[in-house]
Coordinates of C-alpha atoms and ligand atoms in Angstrom, one line a residue:
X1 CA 69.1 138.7 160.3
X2 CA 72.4 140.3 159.3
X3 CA 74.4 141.0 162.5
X4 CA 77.0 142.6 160.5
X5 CA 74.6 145.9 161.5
X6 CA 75.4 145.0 165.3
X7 CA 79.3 145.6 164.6
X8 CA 81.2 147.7 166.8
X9 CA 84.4 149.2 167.0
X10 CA 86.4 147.6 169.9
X11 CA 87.5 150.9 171.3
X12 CA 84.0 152.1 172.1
X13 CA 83.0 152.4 175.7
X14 CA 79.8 150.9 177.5
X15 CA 77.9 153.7 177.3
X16 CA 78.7 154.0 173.2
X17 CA 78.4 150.5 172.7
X18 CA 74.7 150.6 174.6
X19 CA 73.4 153.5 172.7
X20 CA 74.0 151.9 169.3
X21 CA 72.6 148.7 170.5
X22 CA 68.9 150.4 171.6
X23 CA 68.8 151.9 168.5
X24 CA 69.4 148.8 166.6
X25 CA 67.3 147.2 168.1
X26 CA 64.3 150.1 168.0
X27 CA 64.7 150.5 164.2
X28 CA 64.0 146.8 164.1
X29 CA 61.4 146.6 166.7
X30 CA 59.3 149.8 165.7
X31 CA 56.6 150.7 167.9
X32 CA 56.9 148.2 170.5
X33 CA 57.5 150.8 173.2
X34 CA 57.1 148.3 176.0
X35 CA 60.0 145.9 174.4
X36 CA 62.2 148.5 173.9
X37 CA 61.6 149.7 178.0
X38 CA 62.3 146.1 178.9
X39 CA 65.4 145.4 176.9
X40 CA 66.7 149.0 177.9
X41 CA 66.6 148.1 181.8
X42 CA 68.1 145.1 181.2
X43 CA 70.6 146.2 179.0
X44 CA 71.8 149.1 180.5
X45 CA 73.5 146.6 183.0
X46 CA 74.8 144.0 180.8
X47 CA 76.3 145.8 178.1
X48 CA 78.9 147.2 180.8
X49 CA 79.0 143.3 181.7
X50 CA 79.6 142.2 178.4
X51 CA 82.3 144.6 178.1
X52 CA 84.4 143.1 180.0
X53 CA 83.3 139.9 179.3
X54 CA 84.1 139.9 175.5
X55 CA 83.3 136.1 175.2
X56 CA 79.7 137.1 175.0
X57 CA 80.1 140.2 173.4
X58 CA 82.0 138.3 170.5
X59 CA 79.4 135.8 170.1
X60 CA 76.6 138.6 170.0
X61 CA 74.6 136.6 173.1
X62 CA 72.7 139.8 173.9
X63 CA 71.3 140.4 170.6
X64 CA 70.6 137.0 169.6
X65 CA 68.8 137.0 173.3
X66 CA 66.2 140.0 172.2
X67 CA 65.1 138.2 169.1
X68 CA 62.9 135.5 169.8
X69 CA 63.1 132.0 168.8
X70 CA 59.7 132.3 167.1
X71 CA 56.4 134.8 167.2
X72 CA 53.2 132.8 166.1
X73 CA 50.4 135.1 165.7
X74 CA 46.5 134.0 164.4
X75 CA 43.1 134.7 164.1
X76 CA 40.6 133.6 166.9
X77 CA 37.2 133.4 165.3
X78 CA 34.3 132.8 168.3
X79 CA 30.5 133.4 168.6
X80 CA 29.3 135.6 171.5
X81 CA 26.2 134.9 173.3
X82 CA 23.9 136.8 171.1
X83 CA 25.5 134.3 167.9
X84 CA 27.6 137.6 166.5
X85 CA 30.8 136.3 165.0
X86 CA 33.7 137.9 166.9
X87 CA 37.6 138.0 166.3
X88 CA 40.1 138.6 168.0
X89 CA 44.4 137.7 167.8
X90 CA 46.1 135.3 169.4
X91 CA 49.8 135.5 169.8
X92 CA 52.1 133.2 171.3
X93 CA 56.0 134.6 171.7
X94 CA 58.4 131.4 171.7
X95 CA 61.4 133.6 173.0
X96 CA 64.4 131.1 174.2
X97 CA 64.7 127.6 175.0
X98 CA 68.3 127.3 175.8
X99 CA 68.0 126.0 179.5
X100 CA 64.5 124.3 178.6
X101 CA 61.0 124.5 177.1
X102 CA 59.4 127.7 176.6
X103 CA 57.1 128.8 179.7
X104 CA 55.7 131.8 180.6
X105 CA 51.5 133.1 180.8
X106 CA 49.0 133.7 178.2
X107 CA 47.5 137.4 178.6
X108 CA 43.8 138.0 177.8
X109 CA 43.4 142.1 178.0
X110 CA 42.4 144.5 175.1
X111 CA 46.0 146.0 175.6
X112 CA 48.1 143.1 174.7
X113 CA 49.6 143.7 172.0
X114 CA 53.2 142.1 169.4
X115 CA 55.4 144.7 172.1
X116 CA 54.1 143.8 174.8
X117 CA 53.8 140.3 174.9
X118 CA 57.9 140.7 173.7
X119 CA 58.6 142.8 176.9
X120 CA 57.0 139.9 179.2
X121 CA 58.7 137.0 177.1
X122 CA 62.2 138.9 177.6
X123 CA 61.5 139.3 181.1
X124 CA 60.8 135.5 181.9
X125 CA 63.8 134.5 180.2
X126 CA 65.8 136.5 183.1
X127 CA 63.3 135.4 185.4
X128 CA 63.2 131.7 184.3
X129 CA 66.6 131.4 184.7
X130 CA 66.9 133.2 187.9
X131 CA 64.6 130.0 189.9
X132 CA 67.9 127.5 189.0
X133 CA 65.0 125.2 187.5
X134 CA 65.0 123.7 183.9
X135 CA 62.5 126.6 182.0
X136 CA 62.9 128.4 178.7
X137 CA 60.8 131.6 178.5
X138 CA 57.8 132.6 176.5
X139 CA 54.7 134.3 176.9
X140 CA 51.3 134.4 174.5
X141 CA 47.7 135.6 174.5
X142 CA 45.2 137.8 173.4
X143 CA 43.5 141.4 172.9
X144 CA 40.1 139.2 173.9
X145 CA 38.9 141.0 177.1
X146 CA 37.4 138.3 179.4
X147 CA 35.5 141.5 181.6
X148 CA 31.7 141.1 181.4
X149 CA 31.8 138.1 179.3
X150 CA 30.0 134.7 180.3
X151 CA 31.6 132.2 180.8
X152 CA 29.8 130.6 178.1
X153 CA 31.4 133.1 175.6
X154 CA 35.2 133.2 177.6
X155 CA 35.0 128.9 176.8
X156 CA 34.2 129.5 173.1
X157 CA 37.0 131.6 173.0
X158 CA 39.0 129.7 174.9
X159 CA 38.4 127.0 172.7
X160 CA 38.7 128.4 169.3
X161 CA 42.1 130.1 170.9
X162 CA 43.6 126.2 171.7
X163 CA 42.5 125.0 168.7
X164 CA 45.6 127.0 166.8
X165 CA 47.7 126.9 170.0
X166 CA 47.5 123.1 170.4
X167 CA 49.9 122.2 167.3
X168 CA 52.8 124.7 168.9
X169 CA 52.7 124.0 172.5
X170 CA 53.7 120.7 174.6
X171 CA 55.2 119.1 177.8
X172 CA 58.7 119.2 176.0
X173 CA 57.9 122.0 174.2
X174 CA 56.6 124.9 175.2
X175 CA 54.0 125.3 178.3
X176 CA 52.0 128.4 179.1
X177 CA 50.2 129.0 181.9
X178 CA 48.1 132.4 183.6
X179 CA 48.6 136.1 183.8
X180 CA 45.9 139.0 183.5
X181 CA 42.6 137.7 182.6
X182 CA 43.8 134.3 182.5
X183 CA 43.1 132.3 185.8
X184 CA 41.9 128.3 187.0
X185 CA 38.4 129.1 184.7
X186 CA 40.5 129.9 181.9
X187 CA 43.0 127.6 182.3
X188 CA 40.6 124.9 182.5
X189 CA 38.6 125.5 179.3
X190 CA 42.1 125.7 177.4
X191 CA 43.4 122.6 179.2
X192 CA 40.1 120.8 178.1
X193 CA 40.3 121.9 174.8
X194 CA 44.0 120.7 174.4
X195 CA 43.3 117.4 175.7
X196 CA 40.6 116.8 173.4
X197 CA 42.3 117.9 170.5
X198 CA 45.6 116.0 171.2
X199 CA 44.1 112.4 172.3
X200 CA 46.9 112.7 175.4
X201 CA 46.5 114.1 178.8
X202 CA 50.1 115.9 179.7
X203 CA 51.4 118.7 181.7
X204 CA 50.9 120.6 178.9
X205 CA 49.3 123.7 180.9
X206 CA 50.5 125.0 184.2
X207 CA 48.0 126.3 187.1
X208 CA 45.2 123.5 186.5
X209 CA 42.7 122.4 189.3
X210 CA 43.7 120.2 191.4
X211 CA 41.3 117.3 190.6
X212 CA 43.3 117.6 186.9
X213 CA 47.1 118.0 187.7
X214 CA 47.4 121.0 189.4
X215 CA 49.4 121.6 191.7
X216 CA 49.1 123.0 195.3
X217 CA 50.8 126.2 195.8
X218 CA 50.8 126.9 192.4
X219 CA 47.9 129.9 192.9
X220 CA 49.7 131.5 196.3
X221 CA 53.3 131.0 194.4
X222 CA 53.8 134.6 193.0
X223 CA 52.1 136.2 195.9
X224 CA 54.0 134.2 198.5
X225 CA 57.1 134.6 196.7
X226 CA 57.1 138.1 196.1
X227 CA 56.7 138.7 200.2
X228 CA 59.6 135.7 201.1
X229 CA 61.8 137.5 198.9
X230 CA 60.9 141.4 200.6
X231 CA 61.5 139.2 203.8
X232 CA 64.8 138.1 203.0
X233 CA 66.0 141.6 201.7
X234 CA 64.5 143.1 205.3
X235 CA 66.5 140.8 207.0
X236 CA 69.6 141.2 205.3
X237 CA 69.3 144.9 206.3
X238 CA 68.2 143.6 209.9
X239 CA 64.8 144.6 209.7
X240 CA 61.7 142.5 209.6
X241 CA 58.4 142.1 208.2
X242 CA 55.9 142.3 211.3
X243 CA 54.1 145.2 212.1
X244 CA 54.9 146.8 208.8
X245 CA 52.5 148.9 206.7
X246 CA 52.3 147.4 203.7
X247 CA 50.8 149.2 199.8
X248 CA 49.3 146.9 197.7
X249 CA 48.4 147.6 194.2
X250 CA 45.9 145.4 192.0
X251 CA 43.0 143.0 193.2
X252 CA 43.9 140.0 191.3
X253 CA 46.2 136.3 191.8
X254 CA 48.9 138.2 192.4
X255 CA 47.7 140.6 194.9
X256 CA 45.6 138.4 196.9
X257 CA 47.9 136.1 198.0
X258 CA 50.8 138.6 198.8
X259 CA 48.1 140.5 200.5
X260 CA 47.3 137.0 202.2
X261 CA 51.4 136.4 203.0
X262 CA 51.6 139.7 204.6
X263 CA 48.4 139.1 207.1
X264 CA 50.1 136.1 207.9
X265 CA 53.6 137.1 209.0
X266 CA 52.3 140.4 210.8
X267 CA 52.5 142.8 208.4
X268 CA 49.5 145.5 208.4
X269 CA 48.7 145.8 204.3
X270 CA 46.1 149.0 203.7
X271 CA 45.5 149.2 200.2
X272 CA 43.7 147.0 197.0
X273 CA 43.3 148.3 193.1
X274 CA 41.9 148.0 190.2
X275 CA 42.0 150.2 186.6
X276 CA 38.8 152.1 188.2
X277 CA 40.9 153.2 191.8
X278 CA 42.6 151.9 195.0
X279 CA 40.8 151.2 198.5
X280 CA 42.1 152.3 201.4
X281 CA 42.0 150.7 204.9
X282 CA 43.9 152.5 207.2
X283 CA 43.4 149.8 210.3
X284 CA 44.2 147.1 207.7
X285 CA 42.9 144.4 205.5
X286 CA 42.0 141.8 207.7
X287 CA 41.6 137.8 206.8
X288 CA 38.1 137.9 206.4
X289 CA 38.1 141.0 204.5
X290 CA 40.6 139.6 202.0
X291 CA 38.3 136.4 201.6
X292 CA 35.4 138.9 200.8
X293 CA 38.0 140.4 198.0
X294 CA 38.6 136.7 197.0
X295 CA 34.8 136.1 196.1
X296 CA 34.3 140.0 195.0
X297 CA 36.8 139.2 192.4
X298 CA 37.1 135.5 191.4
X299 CA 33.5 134.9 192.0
X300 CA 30.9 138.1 191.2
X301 CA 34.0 139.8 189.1
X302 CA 33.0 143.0 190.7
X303 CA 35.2 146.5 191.0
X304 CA 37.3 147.0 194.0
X305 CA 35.2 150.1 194.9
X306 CA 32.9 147.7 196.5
X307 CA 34.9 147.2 199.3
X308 CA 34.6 151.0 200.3
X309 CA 31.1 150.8 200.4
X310 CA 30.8 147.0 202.1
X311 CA 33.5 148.1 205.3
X312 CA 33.2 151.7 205.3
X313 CA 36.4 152.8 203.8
X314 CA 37.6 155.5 201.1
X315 CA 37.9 155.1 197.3
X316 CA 40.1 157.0 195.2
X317 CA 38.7 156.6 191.6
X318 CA 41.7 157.1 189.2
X319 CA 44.4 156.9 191.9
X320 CA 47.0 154.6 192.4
X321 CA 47.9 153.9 196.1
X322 CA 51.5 155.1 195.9
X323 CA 50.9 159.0 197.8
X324 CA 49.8 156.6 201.1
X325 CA 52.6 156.8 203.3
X326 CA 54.1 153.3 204.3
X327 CA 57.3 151.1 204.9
X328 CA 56.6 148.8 201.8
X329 CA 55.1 148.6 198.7
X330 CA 54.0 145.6 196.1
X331 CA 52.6 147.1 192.9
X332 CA 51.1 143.9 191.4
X333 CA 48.7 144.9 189.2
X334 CA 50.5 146.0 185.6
X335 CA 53.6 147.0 183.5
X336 CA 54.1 151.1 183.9
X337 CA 51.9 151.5 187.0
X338 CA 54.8 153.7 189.3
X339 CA 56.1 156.6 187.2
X340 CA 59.0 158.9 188.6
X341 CA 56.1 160.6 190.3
X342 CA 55.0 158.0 192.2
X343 CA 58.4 157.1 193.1
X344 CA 59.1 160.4 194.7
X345 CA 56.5 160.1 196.9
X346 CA 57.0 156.1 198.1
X347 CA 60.8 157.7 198.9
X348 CA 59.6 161.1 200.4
X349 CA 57.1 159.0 202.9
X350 CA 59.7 157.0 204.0
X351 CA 58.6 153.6 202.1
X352 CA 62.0 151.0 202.9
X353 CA 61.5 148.7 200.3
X354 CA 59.4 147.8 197.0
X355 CA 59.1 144.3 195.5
X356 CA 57.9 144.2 192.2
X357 CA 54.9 141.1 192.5
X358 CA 53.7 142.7 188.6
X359 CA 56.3 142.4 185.7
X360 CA 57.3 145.9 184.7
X361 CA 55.1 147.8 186.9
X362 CA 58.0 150.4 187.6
X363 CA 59.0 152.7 184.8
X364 CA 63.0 152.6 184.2
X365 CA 63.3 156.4 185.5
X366 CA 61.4 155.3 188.4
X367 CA 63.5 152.2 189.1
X368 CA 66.8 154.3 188.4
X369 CA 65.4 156.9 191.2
X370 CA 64.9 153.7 193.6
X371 CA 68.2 152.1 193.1
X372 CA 70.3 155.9 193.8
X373 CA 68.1 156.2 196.9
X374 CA 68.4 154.0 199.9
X375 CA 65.0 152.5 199.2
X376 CA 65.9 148.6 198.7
X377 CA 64.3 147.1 195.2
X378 CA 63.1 144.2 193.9
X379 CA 62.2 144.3 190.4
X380 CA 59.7 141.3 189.0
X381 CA 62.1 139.0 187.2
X382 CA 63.4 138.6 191.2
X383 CA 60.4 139.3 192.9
X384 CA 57.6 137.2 191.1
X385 CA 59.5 134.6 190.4
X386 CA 57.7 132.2 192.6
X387 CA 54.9 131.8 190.2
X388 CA 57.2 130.3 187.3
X389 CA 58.8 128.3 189.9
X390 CA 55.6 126.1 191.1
X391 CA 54.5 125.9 187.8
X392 CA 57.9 124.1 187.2
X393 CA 57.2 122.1 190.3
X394 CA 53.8 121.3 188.8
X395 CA 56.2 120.2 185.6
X396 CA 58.3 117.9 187.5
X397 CA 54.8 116.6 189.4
X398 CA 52.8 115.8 185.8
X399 CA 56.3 114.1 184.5
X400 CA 56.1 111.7 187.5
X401 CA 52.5 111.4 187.8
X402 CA 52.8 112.1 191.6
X403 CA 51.6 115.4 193.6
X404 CA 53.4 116.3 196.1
X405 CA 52.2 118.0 199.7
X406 CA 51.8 121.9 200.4
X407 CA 54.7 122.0 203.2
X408 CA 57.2 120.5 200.8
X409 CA 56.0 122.7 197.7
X410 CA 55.9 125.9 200.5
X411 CA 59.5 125.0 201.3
X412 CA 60.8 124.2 198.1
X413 CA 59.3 128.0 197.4
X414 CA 61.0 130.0 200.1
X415 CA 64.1 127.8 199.3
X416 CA 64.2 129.2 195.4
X417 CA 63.7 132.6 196.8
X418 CA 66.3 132.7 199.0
X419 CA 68.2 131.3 196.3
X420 CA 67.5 134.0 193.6
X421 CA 67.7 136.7 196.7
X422 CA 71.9 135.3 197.2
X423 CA 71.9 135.5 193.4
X424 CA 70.9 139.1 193.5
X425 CA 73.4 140.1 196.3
X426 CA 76.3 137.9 194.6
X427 CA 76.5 139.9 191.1
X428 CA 74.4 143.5 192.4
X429 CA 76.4 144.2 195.1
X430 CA 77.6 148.0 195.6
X431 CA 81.2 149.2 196.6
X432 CA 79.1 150.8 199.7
X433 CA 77.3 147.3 200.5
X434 CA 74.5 148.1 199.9
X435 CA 72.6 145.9 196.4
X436 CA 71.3 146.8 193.9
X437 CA 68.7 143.8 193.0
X438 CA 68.2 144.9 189.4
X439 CA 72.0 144.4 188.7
X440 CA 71.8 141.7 190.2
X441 CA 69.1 140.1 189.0
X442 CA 69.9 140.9 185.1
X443 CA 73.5 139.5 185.6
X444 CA 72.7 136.6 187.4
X445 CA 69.5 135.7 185.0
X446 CA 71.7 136.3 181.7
X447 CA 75.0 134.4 182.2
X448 CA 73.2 131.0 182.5
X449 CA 71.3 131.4 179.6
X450 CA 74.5 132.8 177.6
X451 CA 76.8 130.3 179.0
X452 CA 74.2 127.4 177.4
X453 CA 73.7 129.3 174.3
X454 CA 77.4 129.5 173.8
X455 CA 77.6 125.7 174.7
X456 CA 75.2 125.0 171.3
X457 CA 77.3 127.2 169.1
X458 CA 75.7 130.1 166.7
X459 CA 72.0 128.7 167.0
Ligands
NDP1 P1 44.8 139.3 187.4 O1 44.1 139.4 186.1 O2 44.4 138.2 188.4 O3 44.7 140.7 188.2 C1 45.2 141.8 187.6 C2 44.9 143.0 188.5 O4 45.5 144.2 188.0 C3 43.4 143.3 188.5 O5 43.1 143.9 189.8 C4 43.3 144.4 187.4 O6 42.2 145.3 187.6 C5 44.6 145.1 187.6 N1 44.9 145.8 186.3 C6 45.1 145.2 185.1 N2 45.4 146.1 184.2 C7 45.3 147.3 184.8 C8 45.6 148.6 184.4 N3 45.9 148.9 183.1 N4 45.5 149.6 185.3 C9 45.2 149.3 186.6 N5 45.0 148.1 187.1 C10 45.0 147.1 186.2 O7 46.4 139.2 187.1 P2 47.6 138.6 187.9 O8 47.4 139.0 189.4 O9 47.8 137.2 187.6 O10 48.8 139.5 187.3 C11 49.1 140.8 187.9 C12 50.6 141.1 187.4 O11 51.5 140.1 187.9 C13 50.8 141.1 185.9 O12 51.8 142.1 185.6 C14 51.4 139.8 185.6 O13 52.1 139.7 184.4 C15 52.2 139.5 186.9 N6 52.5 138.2 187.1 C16 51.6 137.2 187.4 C17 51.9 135.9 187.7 C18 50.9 134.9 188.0 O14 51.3 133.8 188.5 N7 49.6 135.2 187.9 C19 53.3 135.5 187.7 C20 54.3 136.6 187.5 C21 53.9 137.8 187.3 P3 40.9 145.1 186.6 O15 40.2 143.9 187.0 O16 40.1 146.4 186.8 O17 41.5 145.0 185.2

């Protein structure tokens, strides 16, 4: 790439120097709306940084940091159950591995696309770094959409997708592990696959059973994580969890387990989606009605609607949950899934705080309306960082061929986000006292990666 096109005059200010940069970096990104979103949030906060910093600015960290290491991209050839050839594309986005091997999910969902599998890679490098742990960042998958599949046809495919992945991806390497449409069935096929193909048995996947490597935690990590680190922003505004009334978007990993967390320290959480609506449950979503969720959705892979009919509650078909008034709100469903809209209202009710358990699922207007509000916001390189962070732990575990017990790995976990909550208040914090997280999460997450990349020289 010639970054003679990345030149800028010195006497430019931030806000100069940041326009040019977005449209450098659209004209060589085109169409990959989501990418461009990403970098822009993040950028909007370190090109004032690097302008004061000039030691990264001179060494062009930021735009050597939006172009990935590598993009692999293939065909994934499989036979559905009916013995119809099908194809779909795999993708897996090697994006830094300054501070160590790639990690980050594989995606299967008919949406994922070059851009947005870019977007999340970006993200986890921010959010890799942020957990003080030994992870590159990266992210891969498919437009393969496991829904209404067999499992007989989601193992072929999960096969035939290893089978290209296997000679880019290892222990030292590069290790993926789950997002959307990629959970412990998934995970296992691929795992099987790689171990057959590779004649070695390595941590070369993250969120395995247990029986094969897995470690414990590692499904409640995101979930957990993203309510620790809501706790720890309540109480550093001297408020507290219990007896809160809690949003929660999407029905999957992520949601399940925050919903789980927030049962468990006293919160009251009233609401579950999927892409057909949102339930709500005004008394709240008890234990036993979250395990029925658990078995709706990783079991019989039914909609949320269910629920409404099975305990008597109402359904919004379409709707997102975000009109419901409350103090808190996870969205951890998808990227773009609060718009300035949505926003308003979470602020007009009187919602405190929002932690981000999805990656992107705020759009930048609605997370600039957030942070000029009083509403305190996590964004998902801070909030869902727990999930990268076990799956490290399960790293370290495979290495030593040890596993180690749930209250250590539960403490270790509320330690890192404590951690990457000081992070957030050290660099993001206002002239009135008050933080902004996104600041600080972006400043905190990019100067370890910059200060290794300028250790290595121009790589
Ligand atoms: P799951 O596949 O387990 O669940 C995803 C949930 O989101 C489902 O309820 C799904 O509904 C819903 N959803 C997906 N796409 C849409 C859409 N376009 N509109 C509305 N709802 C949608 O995924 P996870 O829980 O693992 O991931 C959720 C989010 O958390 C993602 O943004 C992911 O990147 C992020 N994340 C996940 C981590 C993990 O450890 N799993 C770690 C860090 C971040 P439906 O079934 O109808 O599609």
């Amino acid at each position: 790439m010639d970054t003679r096109m990345f030149k800028v005059p010195a006497a430019t200010t931030p806000g100069e120097e940041l326009d040019r940069f977005m449209a450098g970096l659209k004209r060589r990104n085109p169409g990959e709306a989501e990418f461009h979103q990403a970098v822009e949030e993040v950028a909007k906060d370190i090109v004032p940084f690097i302008h004061n910093n000039p030691v990264y600015k001179d060494a062009y960290i930021l735009e050597r940091m939006t172009e990935p290491d590598r993009t692999i991209m293939f065909r994934v050839c499989w036979e559905d159950d009916q013995g119809r050839v099908r194809v779909n594309r795999g993708y897996r986005v090697q994006m830094n591995n300054a501070i160590g091997p790639y990690k980050g999910g594989l995606r299967f969902h008919p949406s994922v696309t070059l851009g947005v599998l870019k977007f999340l890679a970006f993200e986890q490098t921010f959010k890799n770094s942020l957990t003080g742990l030994q992870i590159g960042s990266g992210k891969g998958g498919s437009d393969f959409n496991p829904k209404g599949k067999s499992d007989r046809e989601v193992m072929r495919f999960c096969y035939s997708f290893m089978t290209e992945l296997e000679r880019h991806i290892g222990e030292d390497t590069d290790v993926p592990a789950g997002d959307i449409g990629v959970g412990a069935r998934e995970i296992a096929y691929l795992f099987g696959q790689h171990k057959r193909m590779s004649n070695s048995f390595t941590g070369v996947l993250t969120g395995k059973g247990l029986s094969f490597g897995g470690s414990l935690i590692r499904m409640e990590a995101t979930g957990y994580g993203a309510v620790y680190l809501m706790n720890n922003m309540l109480e550093h505004n001297g408020e507290s969890i219990e007896g809160k009334t809690a949003l929660v978007s999407g029905a999957g990993n992520v949601a399940q387990y925050a919903t789980e967390k927030l049962i468990e320290l006293g919160a009251k959480p009233v609401t579950l989606s999927d892409s057909g609506g949102f339930i709500h449950d005004p008394d709240g979503i008890t234990r036993e009605r979250l395990e029925w969720v658990k078995e709706l959705k990783n079991v019989r892979r039914g909609r949320i609607s269910e629920y409404a009919d099975e305990f008597g509650c109402e359904y919004h078909e379409g709707l997102r949950p975000w009109g419901i008034k409350c103090d808190l709100a996870f969205p951890c469903a998808t990227q773009n899934e609060i718009d300035m809209e949505d926003a308003r209202s979470l602020i007009s009710n009187g919602c405190l705080a929002v932690a981000e358990g999805a990656n992107m699922p705020s759009t930048n207007e609605a997370v600039d309306l957030f942070n000029e509000s009083k509403l305190i916001f996590a964004p998902g390189k801070a909030a869902n960082a727990g999930g990268v962070a076990v799956s490290a732990l399960e790293m370290s575990q495979n290495a030593s061929r040890l596993a180690w017990e749930e209250a250590h790995l539960d403490d270790q976990l509320k330690g890192i986000m404590k951690e990457i909550h000081e992070q957030c208040v050290q660099y993001g914090k206002n002239e009135d006292g008050s933080i902004n997280y996104t600041r600080g999460a972006n400043i905190a997450g990019f100067v370890k990666v910059a200060d290794a990349m300028l250790a290595y020289g121009i790589i």
